[in-house]
Each structure stands twice: as C-alpha cells, then as structure tokens.
C-alpha cells in the first residue's frame, strides 16, 4: 500500500507508526484509518516486530487533532456519517475474540503491545486511539478532549466503555459529559497515562521502554497476557483463573519456557523463538 498519511519503520524489533498529516495537525481521515489498520496488520504478522509504537508527526504539533474538518463538513453535506473507508479495509486483531472485532477494539486482538507516544494534542478520535493503546506515554503540556459534545455526536468508538475502565466512572463522566479540554498533567493524575515526560525526552523513554519489552519478554507471553487482560475485562474471576491455568499448562511445553529458565539462571539475554 502507498502510504500518504502515515509513515512506518521497524528498528530493533520495534515498529514505529507515525500519523503524518502535519499541515492538518495529523488529523484523522478515512485514508489514515485505512493505512493505520494495514500497518498494524503488517506489524502484527512480522516475526521481527515485538512492540508497536504510535505517535504523531512532530511537525504537526499534535498526536492527532481528531477528525479532519473536511470530513466533518462532509458528514453534514451528505446527511449521514461516512467513515471514508472501503469494505476491504484490513482487519488486524480480528478473529481472536468477538468482543474485539470492531473499530479500535481490534487493538485488543493484536499479538503485540501497542504504546501511544502522545507528543501533542489528542482530540476526538485521536483520544480514542490513545485510549485503545495498551500503554500511554505523553509529553507535558499536551492537551486532550473527547470533543464529541460540540458536534452533537455520541461518545465515539467505545470511549463510553473504555474510559471508565481506565480512569473510573467519576473522571470518565467529567470528560465525556463536558467534552472539556484537559491537560496531560490532569490525565496523569486521573490514571489515563503511564508516564508524563518532558517533550524532548518522550520518544527516547518510549523507545527504551519498548526495547525492554522486546528484549526481555517472550513473544508468546506478551501475546497471551495481552489477550487475557482484555478478555478478562469481559468475563468473571473464575473464568480468568481457569483460562490462566489452561494457558500455563500449554505454554510450559513451549521451547521459550525452557529458554527463559536457562537464560535467567545463566544471567544472559533469552533467545526467543516466538
């Protein structure tokens, strides 16, 4: 696929996806969503990728400023919502669990951790993307908003489900019912962020964290743990325990278990097979 709104590179087992419409503050379009999903599929299928990082083009001075104004105007002119994507759009993460088979929820079905490096404003669908990432690192001074209230939209793409699970009902109601702008500092206090960093330190810290996962966590463990986390959000405690016991019996027979034990005892870096 020709990339017109994103960039992609793989370095040292880390796939870096950059939302790249800097003249439009990296605003979201159907084309960007199409490319983004295609890139996630490439990263998910690539055995040399262990972690996925998503950020915005720094020249845009935003992570993703939400839906492009042109797209918003288009909905009004057409009298209907048009996602701007084709029926054959890539489906990364689909097929793992029916609960994950929807826009942005597909992140839960990916085999690899996704880290959002929020290097500027995240509004509307930009906030959705950050929320569905597994981990969120942000630059100080970044501003966020759910944004939907000012356009007579509902809470978008499952924000009403995921935000209460990340920050709790009290904070989620504040952010969703008011659509107000809130700062990265507030987001950190609410528990939305994992780390808050100076802008010039953000990408270095994100890549170092990603490298630690890539080099020290067995790929099978990362995959199954991620799926456990999101499946268990939809289930009960007993089911989570039983599934964990089943996976333990299965995974202990994988060569990576023996390799992990040997590497730990020999104080060396494990050589995972995936």
mmCIF file of C-alpha atoms in Angstrom:
data_model
loop_
_atom_site.group_PDB
_atom_site.id
_atom_site.type_symbol
_atom_site.label_atom_id
_atom_site.label_comp_id
_atom_site.label_asym_id
_atom_site.label_seq_id
_atom_site.Cartn_x
_atom_site.Cartn_y
_atom_site.Cartn_z
ATOM 1 C CA UNK A 1 0.000 0.000 0.000
ATOM 2 C CA UNK A 2 1.196 3.502 -0.815
ATOM 3 C CA UNK A 3 1.472 5.491 2.408
ATOM 4 C CA UNK A 4 0.138 9.026 2.044
ATOM 5 C CA UNK A 5 -0.905 9.880 5.605
ATOM 6 C CA UNK A 6 1.385 7.697 7.719
ATOM 7 C CA UNK A 7 4.996 6.589 7.989
ATOM 8 C CA UNK A 8 6.348 3.208 9.058
ATOM 9 C CA UNK A 9 9.711 1.894 10.139
ATOM 10 C CA UNK A 10 10.990 -1.102 12.060
ATOM 11 C CA UNK A 11 14.100 -0.787 14.202
ATOM 12 C CA UNK A 12 15.405 -3.266 16.761
ATOM 13 C CA UNK A 13 12.108 -5.224 16.955
ATOM 14 C CA UNK A 14 10.016 -2.067 17.380
ATOM 15 C CA UNK A 15 7.541 -0.942 14.712
ATOM 16 C CA UNK A 16 7.029 2.825 14.725
ATOM 17 C CA UNK A 17 3.827 4.101 13.118
ATOM 18 C CA UNK A 18 3.685 7.866 12.650
ATOM 19 C CA UNK A 19 0.452 9.694 11.860
ATOM 20 C CA UNK A 20 1.738 12.093 9.235
ATOM 21 C CA UNK A 21 -0.509 14.938 8.138
ATOM 22 C CA UNK A 22 1.480 17.715 9.803
ATOM 23 C CA UNK A 23 -0.200 20.570 7.933
ATOM 24 C CA UNK A 24 -3.513 19.366 9.370
ATOM 25 C CA UNK A 25 -2.187 18.610 12.879
ATOM 26 C CA UNK A 26 -2.205 14.916 11.967
ATOM 27 C CA UNK A 27 -5.993 14.975 11.742
ATOM 28 C CA UNK A 28 -7.745 11.662 11.124
ATOM 29 C CA UNK A 29 -9.251 10.701 7.774
ATOM 30 C CA UNK A 30 -10.619 7.547 6.209
ATOM 31 C CA UNK A 31 -7.350 7.241 4.313
ATOM 32 C CA UNK A 32 -5.360 7.454 7.541
ATOM 33 C CA UNK A 33 -7.549 4.823 9.190
ATOM 34 C CA UNK A 34 -7.095 2.561 6.170
ATOM 35 C CA UNK A 35 -3.321 2.946 6.235
ATOM 36 C CA UNK A 36 -3.160 2.610 10.013
ATOM 37 C CA UNK A 37 -5.028 -0.685 10.038
ATOM 38 C CA UNK A 38 -2.917 -2.003 7.168
ATOM 39 C CA UNK A 39 0.265 -1.082 9.037
ATOM 40 C CA UNK A 40 -0.969 -2.740 12.220
ATOM 41 C CA UNK A 41 -1.582 -5.891 10.206
ATOM 42 C CA UNK A 42 1.960 -5.768 8.788
ATOM 43 C CA UNK A 43 3.465 -5.270 12.243
ATOM 44 C CA UNK A 44 1.320 -7.981 13.786
ATOM 45 C CA UNK A 45 2.353 -10.505 11.144
ATOM 46 C CA UNK A 46 6.055 -9.601 11.180
ATOM 47 C CA UNK A 47 8.033 -12.026 13.393
ATOM 48 C CA UNK A 48 10.767 -9.409 13.746
ATOM 49 C CA UNK A 49 8.354 -6.975 15.453
ATOM 50 C CA UNK A 50 7.752 -7.370 19.180
ATOM 51 C CA UNK A 51 6.265 -3.970 20.110
ATOM 52 C CA UNK A 52 4.287 -1.321 18.212
ATOM 53 C CA UNK A 53 4.661 2.411 18.936
ATOM 54 C CA UNK A 54 2.217 5.001 17.575
ATOM 55 C CA UNK A 55 2.941 8.736 17.533
ATOM 56 C CA UNK A 56 2.204 11.899 15.578
ATOM 57 C CA UNK A 57 4.463 13.740 13.166
ATOM 58 C CA UNK A 58 6.162 16.288 15.443
ATOM 59 C CA UNK A 59 5.870 18.992 12.799
ATOM 60 C CA UNK A 60 2.113 18.793 13.233
ATOM 61 C CA UNK A 61 2.478 19.793 16.893
ATOM 62 C CA UNK A 62 -0.173 17.206 17.772
ATOM 63 C CA UNK A 63 -0.569 13.491 18.282
ATOM 64 C CA UNK A 64 -3.860 13.552 16.385
ATOM 65 C CA UNK A 65 -6.158 16.570 16.498
ATOM 66 C CA UNK A 66 -9.255 14.477 15.809
ATOM 67 C CA UNK A 67 -11.288 14.095 12.641
ATOM 68 C CA UNK A 68 -10.312 16.299 9.737
ATOM 69 C CA UNK A 69 -12.579 19.333 9.368
ATOM 70 C CA UNK A 70 -13.253 18.398 5.770
ATOM 71 C CA UNK A 71 -14.600 15.019 6.884
ATOM 72 C CA UNK A 72 -16.827 16.685 9.482
ATOM 73 C CA UNK A 73 -18.218 19.027 6.830
ATOM 74 C CA UNK A 74 -18.750 16.067 4.524
ATOM 75 C CA UNK A 75 -20.970 14.294 7.061
ATOM 76 C CA UNK A 76 -23.184 17.390 7.257
ATOM 77 C CA UNK A 77 -23.399 17.770 3.478
ATOM 78 C CA UNK A 78 -24.245 14.091 2.942
ATOM 79 C CA UNK A 79 -26.669 13.973 5.828
ATOM 80 C CA UNK A 80 -25.054 10.779 7.100
ATOM 81 C CA UNK A 81 -21.871 9.516 8.701
ATOM 82 C CA UNK A 82 -19.253 8.403 6.185
ATOM 83 C CA UNK A 83 -16.157 6.729 7.662
ATOM 84 C CA UNK A 84 -14.287 7.141 4.380
ATOM 85 C CA UNK A 85 -13.079 3.540 4.355
ATOM 86 C CA UNK A 86 -13.678 0.689 1.921
ATOM 87 C CA UNK A 87 -15.226 -2.673 2.749
ATOM 88 C CA UNK A 88 -11.900 -4.412 2.132
ATOM 89 C CA UNK A 89 -10.091 -2.445 4.867
ATOM 90 C CA UNK A 90 -7.538 -4.546 6.756
ATOM 91 C CA UNK A 91 -8.779 -6.319 9.891
ATOM 92 C CA UNK A 92 -5.813 -6.576 12.283
ATOM 93 C CA UNK A 93 -6.666 -8.222 15.590
ATOM 94 C CA UNK A 94 -9.940 -9.663 14.311
ATOM 95 C CA UNK A 95 -10.803 -13.307 14.962
ATOM 96 C CA UNK A 96 -9.229 -13.553 18.427
ATOM 97 C CA UNK A 97 -12.421 -12.783 20.334
ATOM 98 C CA UNK A 98 -15.794 -11.490 19.078
ATOM 99 C CA UNK A 99 -15.607 -8.708 21.666
ATOM 100 C CA UNK A 100 -12.582 -7.276 19.847
ATOM 101 C CA UNK A 101 -13.997 -7.321 16.305
ATOM 102 C CA UNK A 102 -14.839 -3.629 15.888
ATOM 103 C CA UNK A 103 -13.137 -0.341 15.066
ATOM 104 C CA UNK A 104 -10.342 0.439 17.557
ATOM 105 C CA UNK A 105 -11.332 -2.525 19.757
ATOM 106 C CA UNK A 106 -9.242 -4.504 17.249
ATOM 107 C CA UNK A 107 -6.200 -3.297 19.197
ATOM 108 C CA UNK A 108 -7.111 -5.823 21.884
ATOM 109 C CA UNK A 109 -6.745 -8.705 19.442
ATOM 110 C CA UNK A 110 -3.244 -7.782 18.310
ATOM 111 C CA UNK A 111 -0.480 -10.124 19.434
ATOM 112 C CA UNK A 112 1.893 -7.308 20.386
ATOM 113 C CA UNK A 113 1.757 -4.450 22.896
ATOM 114 C CA UNK A 114 0.875 -1.031 21.468
ATOM 115 C CA UNK A 115 2.328 2.094 23.076
ATOM 116 C CA UNK A 116 0.888 5.520 22.291
ATOM 117 C CA UNK A 117 3.589 8.206 22.383
ATOM 118 C CA UNK A 118 1.328 11.233 22.745
ATOM 119 C CA UNK A 119 3.533 14.119 21.654
ATOM 120 C CA UNK A 120 0.818 16.759 21.436
ATOM 121 C CA UNK A 121 -2.912 17.320 21.307
ATOM 122 C CA UNK A 122 -5.190 14.282 21.221
ATOM 123 C CA UNK A 123 -8.806 15.145 20.440
ATOM 124 C CA UNK A 124 -11.824 13.076 19.489
ATOM 125 C CA UNK A 125 -10.682 10.049 17.516
ATOM 126 C CA UNK A 126 -7.095 10.911 18.490
ATOM 127 C CA UNK A 127 -8.064 10.366 22.117
ATOM 128 C CA UNK A 128 -9.854 7.162 21.122
ATOM 129 C CA UNK A 129 -6.681 5.836 19.519
ATOM 130 C CA UNK A 130 -4.658 6.646 22.636
ATOM 131 C CA UNK A 131 -7.266 5.046 24.889
ATOM 132 C CA UNK A 132 -7.236 1.753 22.983
ATOM 133 C CA UNK A 133 -3.434 1.518 23.103
ATOM 134 C CA UNK A 134 -2.094 -0.737 25.857
ATOM 135 C CA UNK A 135 0.179 1.935 27.317
ATOM 136 C CA UNK A 136 0.192 5.728 27.104
ATOM 137 C CA UNK A 137 3.225 7.987 27.475
ATOM 138 C CA UNK A 138 2.647 11.723 26.980
ATOM 139 C CA UNK A 139 4.569 14.966 26.763
ATOM 140 C CA UNK A 140 3.997 17.630 29.353
ATOM 141 C CA UNK A 141 1.727 20.396 28.144
ATOM 142 C CA UNK A 142 -0.265 18.192 25.755
ATOM 143 C CA UNK A 143 -3.999 18.862 25.733
ATOM 144 C CA UNK A 144 -6.782 16.325 25.366
ATOM 145 C CA UNK A 145 -10.529 16.380 24.741
ATOM 146 C CA UNK A 146 -13.247 13.889 23.866
ATOM 147 C CA UNK A 147 -14.620 16.683 21.610
ATOM 148 C CA UNK A 148 -17.824 14.913 20.557
ATOM 149 C CA UNK A 149 -20.240 17.113 22.530
ATOM 150 C CA UNK A 150 -19.581 20.197 20.444
ATOM 151 C CA UNK A 151 -20.636 18.353 17.254
ATOM 152 C CA UNK A 152 -23.792 16.664 18.539
ATOM 153 C CA UNK A 153 -22.007 13.303 18.341
ATOM 154 C CA UNK A 154 -22.269 10.431 20.807
ATOM 155 C CA UNK A 155 -19.192 9.364 22.732
ATOM 156 C CA UNK A 156 -17.115 7.961 19.885
ATOM 157 C CA UNK A 157 -15.867 4.451 19.130
ATOM 158 C CA UNK A 158 -16.393 2.901 22.551
ATOM 159 C CA UNK A 159 -14.980 5.717 24.696
ATOM 160 C CA UNK A 160 -18.009 5.236 26.950
ATOM 161 C CA UNK A 161 -16.797 1.671 27.580
ATOM 162 C CA UNK A 162 -13.059 2.133 27.859
ATOM 163 C CA UNK A 163 -12.643 5.458 29.662
ATOM 164 C CA UNK A 164 -14.489 4.329 32.834
ATOM 165 C CA UNK A 165 -12.263 1.252 32.890
ATOM 166 C CA UNK A 166 -9.105 3.357 32.660
ATOM 167 C CA UNK A 167 -9.877 6.377 34.842
ATOM 168 C CA UNK A 168 -13.009 5.332 36.741
ATOM 169 C CA UNK A 169 -16.608 6.446 36.344
ATOM 170 C CA UNK A 170 -16.245 9.816 38.091
ATOM 171 C CA UNK A 171 -13.449 11.058 35.832
ATOM 172 C CA UNK A 172 -14.952 9.443 32.730
ATOM 173 C CA UNK A 173 -18.269 11.211 33.302
ATOM 174 C CA UNK A 174 -16.417 14.509 33.642
ATOM 175 C CA UNK A 175 -14.558 14.053 30.363
ATOM 176 C CA UNK A 176 -17.427 12.556 28.368
ATOM 177 C CA UNK A 177 -20.312 14.727 29.519
ATOM 178 C CA UNK A 178 -18.450 18.039 29.305
ATOM 179 C CA UNK A 179 -16.172 17.423 26.286
ATOM 180 C CA UNK A 180 -13.862 19.879 28.040
ATOM 181 C CA UNK A 181 -10.172 20.281 27.325
ATOM 182 C CA UNK A 182 -7.944 18.673 29.931
ATOM 183 C CA UNK A 183 -4.193 18.653 30.272
ATOM 184 C CA UNK A 184 -1.676 15.856 30.236
ATOM 185 C CA UNK A 185 -0.979 16.674 33.863
ATOM 186 C CA UNK A 186 -4.661 16.083 34.699
ATOM 187 C CA UNK A 187 -4.630 12.914 32.608
ATOM 188 C CA UNK A 188 -1.680 11.617 34.623
ATOM 189 C CA UNK A 189 -3.434 12.357 37.912
ATOM 190 C CA UNK A 190 -6.557 10.560 36.672
ATOM 191 C CA UNK A 191 -4.586 7.459 35.754
ATOM 192 C CA UNK A 192 -5.027 7.811 31.996
ATOM 193 C CA UNK A 193 -1.269 7.953 31.420
ATOM 194 C CA UNK A 194 1.517 5.584 32.380
ATOM 195 C CA UNK A 195 4.187 8.278 32.233
ATOM 196 C CA UNK A 196 4.404 12.020 31.744
ATOM 197 C CA UNK A 197 7.663 13.280 30.279
ATOM 198 C CA UNK A 198 9.317 16.443 29.003
ATOM 199 C CA UNK A 199 8.716 16.754 25.241
ATOM 200 C CA UNK A 200 12.391 16.244 24.398
ATOM 201 C CA UNK A 201 12.503 13.058 26.486
ATOM 202 C CA UNK A 202 9.280 11.422 25.319
ATOM 203 C CA UNK A 203 10.395 9.346 22.344
ATOM 204 C CA UNK A 204 13.634 8.273 23.977
ATOM 205 C CA UNK A 205 11.766 6.966 27.027
ATOM 206 C CA UNK A 206 9.091 5.286 24.906
ATOM 207 C CA UNK A 207 11.619 3.508 22.715
ATOM 208 C CA UNK A 208 13.660 2.407 25.740
ATOM 209 C CA UNK A 209 10.540 1.002 27.390
ATOM 210 C CA UNK A 210 9.535 -0.743 24.161
ATOM 211 C CA UNK A 211 13.045 -2.178 23.789
ATOM 212 C CA UNK A 212 12.856 -3.622 27.290
ATOM 213 C CA UNK A 213 9.639 -5.469 26.391
ATOM 214 C CA UNK A 214 11.049 -6.559 23.030
ATOM 215 C CA UNK A 215 14.190 -7.998 24.566
ATOM 216 C CA UNK A 216 13.071 -9.345 27.929
ATOM 217 C CA UNK A 217 9.512 -10.613 27.436
ATOM 218 C CA UNK A 218 8.832 -13.800 25.498
ATOM 219 C CA UNK A 219 6.606 -13.017 22.491
ATOM 220 C CA UNK A 220 4.194 -15.796 23.424
ATOM 221 C CA UNK A 221 3.891 -14.402 26.920
ATOM 222 C CA UNK A 222 3.253 -10.886 25.621
ATOM 223 C CA UNK A 223 0.591 -12.178 23.243
ATOM 224 C CA UNK A 224 -1.294 -14.351 25.701
ATOM 225 C CA UNK A 225 -1.053 -11.860 28.572
ATOM 226 C CA UNK A 226 -2.474 -9.104 26.397
ATOM 227 C CA UNK A 227 -5.376 -11.268 25.279
ATOM 228 C CA UNK A 228 -6.006 -12.365 28.876
ATOM 229 C CA UNK A 229 -6.207 -8.753 30.058
ATOM 230 C CA UNK A 230 -8.871 -7.738 27.564
ATOM 231 C CA UNK A 231 -10.837 -10.987 27.586
ATOM 232 C CA UNK A 232 -10.985 -10.854 31.371
ATOM 233 C CA UNK A 233 -12.473 -7.353 31.228
ATOM 234 C CA UNK A 234 -15.485 -9.021 29.645
ATOM 235 C CA UNK A 235 -15.661 -12.020 31.972
ATOM 236 C CA UNK A 236 -15.649 -13.189 35.576
ATOM 237 C CA UNK A 237 -12.872 -14.034 38.017
ATOM 238 C CA UNK A 238 -13.308 -17.807 37.919
ATOM 239 C CA UNK A 239 -13.144 -17.896 34.135
ATOM 240 C CA UNK A 240 -9.959 -15.807 34.231
ATOM 241 C CA UNK A 241 -8.349 -18.249 36.677
ATOM 242 C CA UNK A 242 -9.337 -21.308 34.664
ATOM 243 C CA UNK A 243 -8.052 -19.771 31.427
ATOM 244 C CA UNK A 244 -4.766 -18.849 33.091
ATOM 245 C CA UNK A 245 -4.347 -22.411 34.366
ATOM 246 C CA UNK A 246 -5.031 -23.796 30.894
ATOM 247 C CA UNK A 247 -2.513 -21.433 29.298
ATOM 248 C CA UNK A 248 0.095 -22.295 31.916
ATOM 249 C CA UNK A 249 -0.142 -25.987 31.025
ATOM 250 C CA UNK A 250 0.081 -25.190 27.310
ATOM 251 C CA UNK A 251 2.890 -22.651 27.460
ATOM 252 C CA UNK A 252 5.173 -24.591 29.781
ATOM 253 C CA UNK A 253 5.614 -27.059 26.915
ATOM 254 C CA UNK A 254 6.837 -24.349 24.536
ATOM 255 C CA UNK A 255 10.622 -24.127 23.956
ATOM 256 C CA UNK A 256 10.590 -20.492 25.125
ATOM 257 C CA UNK A 257 9.767 -21.639 28.651
ATOM 258 C CA UNK A 258 12.919 -23.735 28.904
ATOM 259 C CA UNK A 259 14.933 -20.991 27.230
ATOM 260 C CA UNK A 260 13.604 -18.435 29.690
ATOM 261 C CA UNK A 261 14.615 -20.558 32.670
ATOM 262 C CA UNK A 262 18.093 -21.194 31.269
ATOM 263 C CA UNK A 263 18.649 -17.542 30.407
ATOM 264 C CA UNK A 264 17.593 -16.473 33.890
ATOM 265 C CA UNK A 265 19.914 -18.987 35.555
ATOM 266 C CA UNK A 266 22.803 -18.138 33.238
ATOM 267 C CA UNK A 267 22.211 -14.378 33.596
ATOM 268 C CA UNK A 268 22.003 -13.802 29.849
ATOM 269 C CA UNK A 269 19.514 -12.432 27.345
ATOM 270 C CA UNK A 270 16.989 -15.040 26.244
ATOM 271 C CA UNK A 271 16.840 -16.059 22.594
ATOM 272 C CA UNK A 272 13.105 -16.329 21.988
ATOM 273 C CA UNK A 273 11.654 -18.340 19.137
ATOM 274 C CA UNK A 274 8.116 -16.901 19.385
#
